[in-house]
Coordinates of C-alpha atoms and ligand atoms in Angstrom, one line a residue:
X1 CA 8.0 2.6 20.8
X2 CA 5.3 2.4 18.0
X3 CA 3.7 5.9 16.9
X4 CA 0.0 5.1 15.9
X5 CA -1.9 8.2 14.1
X6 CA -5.2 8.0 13.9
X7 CA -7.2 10.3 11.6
X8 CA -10.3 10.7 9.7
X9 CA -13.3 13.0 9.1
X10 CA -15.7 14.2 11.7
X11 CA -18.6 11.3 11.8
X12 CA -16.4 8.4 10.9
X13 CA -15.7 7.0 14.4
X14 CA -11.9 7.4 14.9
X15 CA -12.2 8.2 18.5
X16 CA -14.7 5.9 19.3
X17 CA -12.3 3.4 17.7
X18 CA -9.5 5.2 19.6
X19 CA -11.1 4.7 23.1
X20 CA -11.9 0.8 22.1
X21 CA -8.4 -0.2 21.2
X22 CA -6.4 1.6 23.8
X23 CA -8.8 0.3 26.6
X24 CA -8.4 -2.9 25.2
X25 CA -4.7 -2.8 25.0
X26 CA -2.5 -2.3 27.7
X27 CA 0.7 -1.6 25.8
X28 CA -1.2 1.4 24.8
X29 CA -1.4 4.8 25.7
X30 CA -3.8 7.3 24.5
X31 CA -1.8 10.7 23.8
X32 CA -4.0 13.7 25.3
X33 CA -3.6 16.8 22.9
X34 CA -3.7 20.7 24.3
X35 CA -6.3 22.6 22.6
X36 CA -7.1 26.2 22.7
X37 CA -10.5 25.7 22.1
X38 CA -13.7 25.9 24.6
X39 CA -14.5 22.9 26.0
X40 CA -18.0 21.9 25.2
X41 CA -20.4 20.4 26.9
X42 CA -19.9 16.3 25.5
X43 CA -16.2 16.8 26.3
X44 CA -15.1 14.2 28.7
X45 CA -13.1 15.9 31.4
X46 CA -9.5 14.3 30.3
X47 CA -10.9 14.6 26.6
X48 CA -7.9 17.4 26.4
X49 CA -5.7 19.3 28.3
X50 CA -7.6 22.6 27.8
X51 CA -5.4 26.0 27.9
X52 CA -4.9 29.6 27.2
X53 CA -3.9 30.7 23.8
X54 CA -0.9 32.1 26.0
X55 CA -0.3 29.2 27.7
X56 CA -0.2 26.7 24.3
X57 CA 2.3 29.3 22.6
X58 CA 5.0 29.1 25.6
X59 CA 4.7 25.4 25.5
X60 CA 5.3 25.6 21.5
X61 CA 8.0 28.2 21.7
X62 CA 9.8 26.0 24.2
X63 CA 9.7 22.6 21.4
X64 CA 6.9 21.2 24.0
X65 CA 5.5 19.7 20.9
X66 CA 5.9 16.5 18.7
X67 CA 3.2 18.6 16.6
X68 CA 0.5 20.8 16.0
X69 CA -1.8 22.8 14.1
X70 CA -4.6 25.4 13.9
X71 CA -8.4 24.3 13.0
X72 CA -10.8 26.2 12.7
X73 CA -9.5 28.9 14.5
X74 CA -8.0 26.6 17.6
X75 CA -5.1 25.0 18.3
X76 CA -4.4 21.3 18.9
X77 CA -0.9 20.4 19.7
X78 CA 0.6 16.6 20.9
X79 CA 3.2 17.0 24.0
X80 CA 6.1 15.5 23.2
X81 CA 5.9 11.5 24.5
X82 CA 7.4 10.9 27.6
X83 CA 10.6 8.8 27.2
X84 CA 10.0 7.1 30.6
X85 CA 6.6 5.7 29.5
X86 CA 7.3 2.5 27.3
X87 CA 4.0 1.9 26.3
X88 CA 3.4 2.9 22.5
X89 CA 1.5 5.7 21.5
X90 CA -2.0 6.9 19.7
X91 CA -2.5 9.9 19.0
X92 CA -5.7 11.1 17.8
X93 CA -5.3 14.0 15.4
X94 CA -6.1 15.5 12.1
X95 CA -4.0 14.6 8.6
X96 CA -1.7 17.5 8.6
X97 CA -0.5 17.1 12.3
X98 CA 0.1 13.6 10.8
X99 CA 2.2 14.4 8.4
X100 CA 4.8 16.5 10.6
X101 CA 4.6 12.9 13.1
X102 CA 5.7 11.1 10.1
X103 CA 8.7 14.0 9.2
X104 CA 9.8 13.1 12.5
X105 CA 9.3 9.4 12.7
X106 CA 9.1 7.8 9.3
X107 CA 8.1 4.5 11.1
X108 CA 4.5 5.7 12.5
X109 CA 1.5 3.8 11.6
X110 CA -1.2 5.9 10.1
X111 CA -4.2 5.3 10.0
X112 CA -7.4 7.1 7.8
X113 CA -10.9 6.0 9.7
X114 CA -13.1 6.9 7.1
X115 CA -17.0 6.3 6.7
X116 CA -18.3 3.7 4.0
X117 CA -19.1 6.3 1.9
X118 CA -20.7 10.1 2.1
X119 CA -23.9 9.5 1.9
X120 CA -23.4 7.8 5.3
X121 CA -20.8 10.0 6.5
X122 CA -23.7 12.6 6.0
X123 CA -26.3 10.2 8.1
X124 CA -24.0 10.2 10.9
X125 CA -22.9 13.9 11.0
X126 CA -26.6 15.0 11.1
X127 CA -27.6 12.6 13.4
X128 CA -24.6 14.4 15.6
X129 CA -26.8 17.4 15.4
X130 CA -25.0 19.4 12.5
X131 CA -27.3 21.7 10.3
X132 CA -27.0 21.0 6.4
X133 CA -24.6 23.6 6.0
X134 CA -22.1 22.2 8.3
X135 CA -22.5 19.1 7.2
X136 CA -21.5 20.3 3.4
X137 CA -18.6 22.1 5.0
X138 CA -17.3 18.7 6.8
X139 CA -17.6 16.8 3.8
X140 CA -15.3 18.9 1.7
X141 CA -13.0 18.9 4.0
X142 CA -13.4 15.2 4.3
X143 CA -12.7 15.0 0.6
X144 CA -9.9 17.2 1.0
X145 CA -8.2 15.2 4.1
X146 CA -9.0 11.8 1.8
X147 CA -6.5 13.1 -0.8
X148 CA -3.7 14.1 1.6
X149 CA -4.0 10.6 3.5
X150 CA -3.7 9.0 -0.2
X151 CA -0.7 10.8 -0.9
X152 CA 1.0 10.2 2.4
X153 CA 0.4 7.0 2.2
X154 CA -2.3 6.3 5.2
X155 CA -4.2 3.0 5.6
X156 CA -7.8 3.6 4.9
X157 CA -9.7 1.7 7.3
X158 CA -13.7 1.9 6.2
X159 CA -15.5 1.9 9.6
X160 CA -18.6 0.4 8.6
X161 CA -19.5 -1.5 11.1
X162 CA -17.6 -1.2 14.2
X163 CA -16.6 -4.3 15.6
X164 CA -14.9 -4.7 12.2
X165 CA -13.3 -1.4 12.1
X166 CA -11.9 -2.6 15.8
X167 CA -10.5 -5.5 15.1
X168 CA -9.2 -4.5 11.5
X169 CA -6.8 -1.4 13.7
X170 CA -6.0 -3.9 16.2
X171 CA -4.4 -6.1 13.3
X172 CA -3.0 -3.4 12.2
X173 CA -1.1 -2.4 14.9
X174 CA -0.1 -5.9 16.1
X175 CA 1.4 -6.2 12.5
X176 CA 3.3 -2.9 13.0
X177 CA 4.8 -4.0 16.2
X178 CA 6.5 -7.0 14.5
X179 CA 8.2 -4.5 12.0
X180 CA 9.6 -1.7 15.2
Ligands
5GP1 P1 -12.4 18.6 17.9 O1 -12.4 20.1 18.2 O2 -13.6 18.2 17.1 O3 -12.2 17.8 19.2 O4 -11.1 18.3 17.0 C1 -11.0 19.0 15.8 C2 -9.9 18.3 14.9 O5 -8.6 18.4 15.6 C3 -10.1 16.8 14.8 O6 -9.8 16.4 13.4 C4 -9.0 16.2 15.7 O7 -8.6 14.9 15.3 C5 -7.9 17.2 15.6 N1 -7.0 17.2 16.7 C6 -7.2 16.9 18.0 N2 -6.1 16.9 18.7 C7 -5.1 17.3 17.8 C8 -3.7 17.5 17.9 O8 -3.1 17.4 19.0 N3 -3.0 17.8 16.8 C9 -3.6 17.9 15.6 N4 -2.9 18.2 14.5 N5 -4.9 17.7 15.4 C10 -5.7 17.4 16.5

């Protein structure tokens, strides 16, 4: 089974790329996280499994996790894959929670969907409806996350226009397959 991460600032497009490559691809399944947070209003129902703080730290305490993490004050954990489901796996999560995925499973494919560059990464997080001072705040972050990627050796993929962006994970990840 191939492990695909896929991770990348706020803005960039990584779920939208997520949902276009896992509906497009039947040997794919799209892992759904737990999250402590609130669900907000342009959540889609399945968007995550959404539970009590009490509820996520049994599951945790039990090893109900392949990973997870805290951000901004949440937190987002992957289940542990189903054996019985052959179909490979993307998960959709932030750099940290993919560098305990590759601790455990050297072989993953990670992927960094990033924005062409800040000044549009700062177009498309205010058009989202972010005020100047949390769009500042994302792109530090985004700087920060950048780095870590680097160093764990992610694929940058420069989501520029998305069609492109598409088709360059979907090589990706038909290259990967050839290598599990
Ligand atoms: P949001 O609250 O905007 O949906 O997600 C916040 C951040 O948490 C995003 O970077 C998202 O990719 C990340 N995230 C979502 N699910 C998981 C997860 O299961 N594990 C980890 N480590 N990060 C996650």
């Amino acid at each position: 089974m191939l492990v695909v991460v896929l991770s990348g600032p706020g803005g960039a497009g990584k779920g939208t790329i997520a949902r276009a490559v896992v509906g497009a691809d039947k040997r794919l399944a799209l892992s759904r996280s737990w999250t402590t947070r609130e669900r907000r209003v342009d959540d889609s129902a399945d968007a995550y499994v959404f539970v009590s703080w009490s509820e996520f730290d049994a599951r945790r305490k039990a090893g109900g996790f392949l990973e997870w993490n805290e951000f901004l004050g949440c937190y987002y954990g992957t289940p542990v894959p189903d054996r019985a489901d052959e179909r490979d796996l993307l998960l959709e999560i932030d750099v940290a929670g993919g560098r305990q995925v590759l601790d455990q499973i050297p072989g993953a494919l990670c992927l960094f969907v990033d924005a062409p560059d800040d000044e549009e990464l700062r177009r498309r997080l205010t058009g989202r409806g972010d005020g100047p001072e949390q769009t500042d705040k994302r792109l530090a972050e985004a700087k920060r996350e950048r780095a870590d990627a680097d160093k764990l050796g992610y694929i940058r993929v420069v989501n520029g226009e998305l069609d492109l962006a598409v088709a360059e994970v979907q090589s990706l990840i038909a290259a990967a397959r050839i290598d599990t």
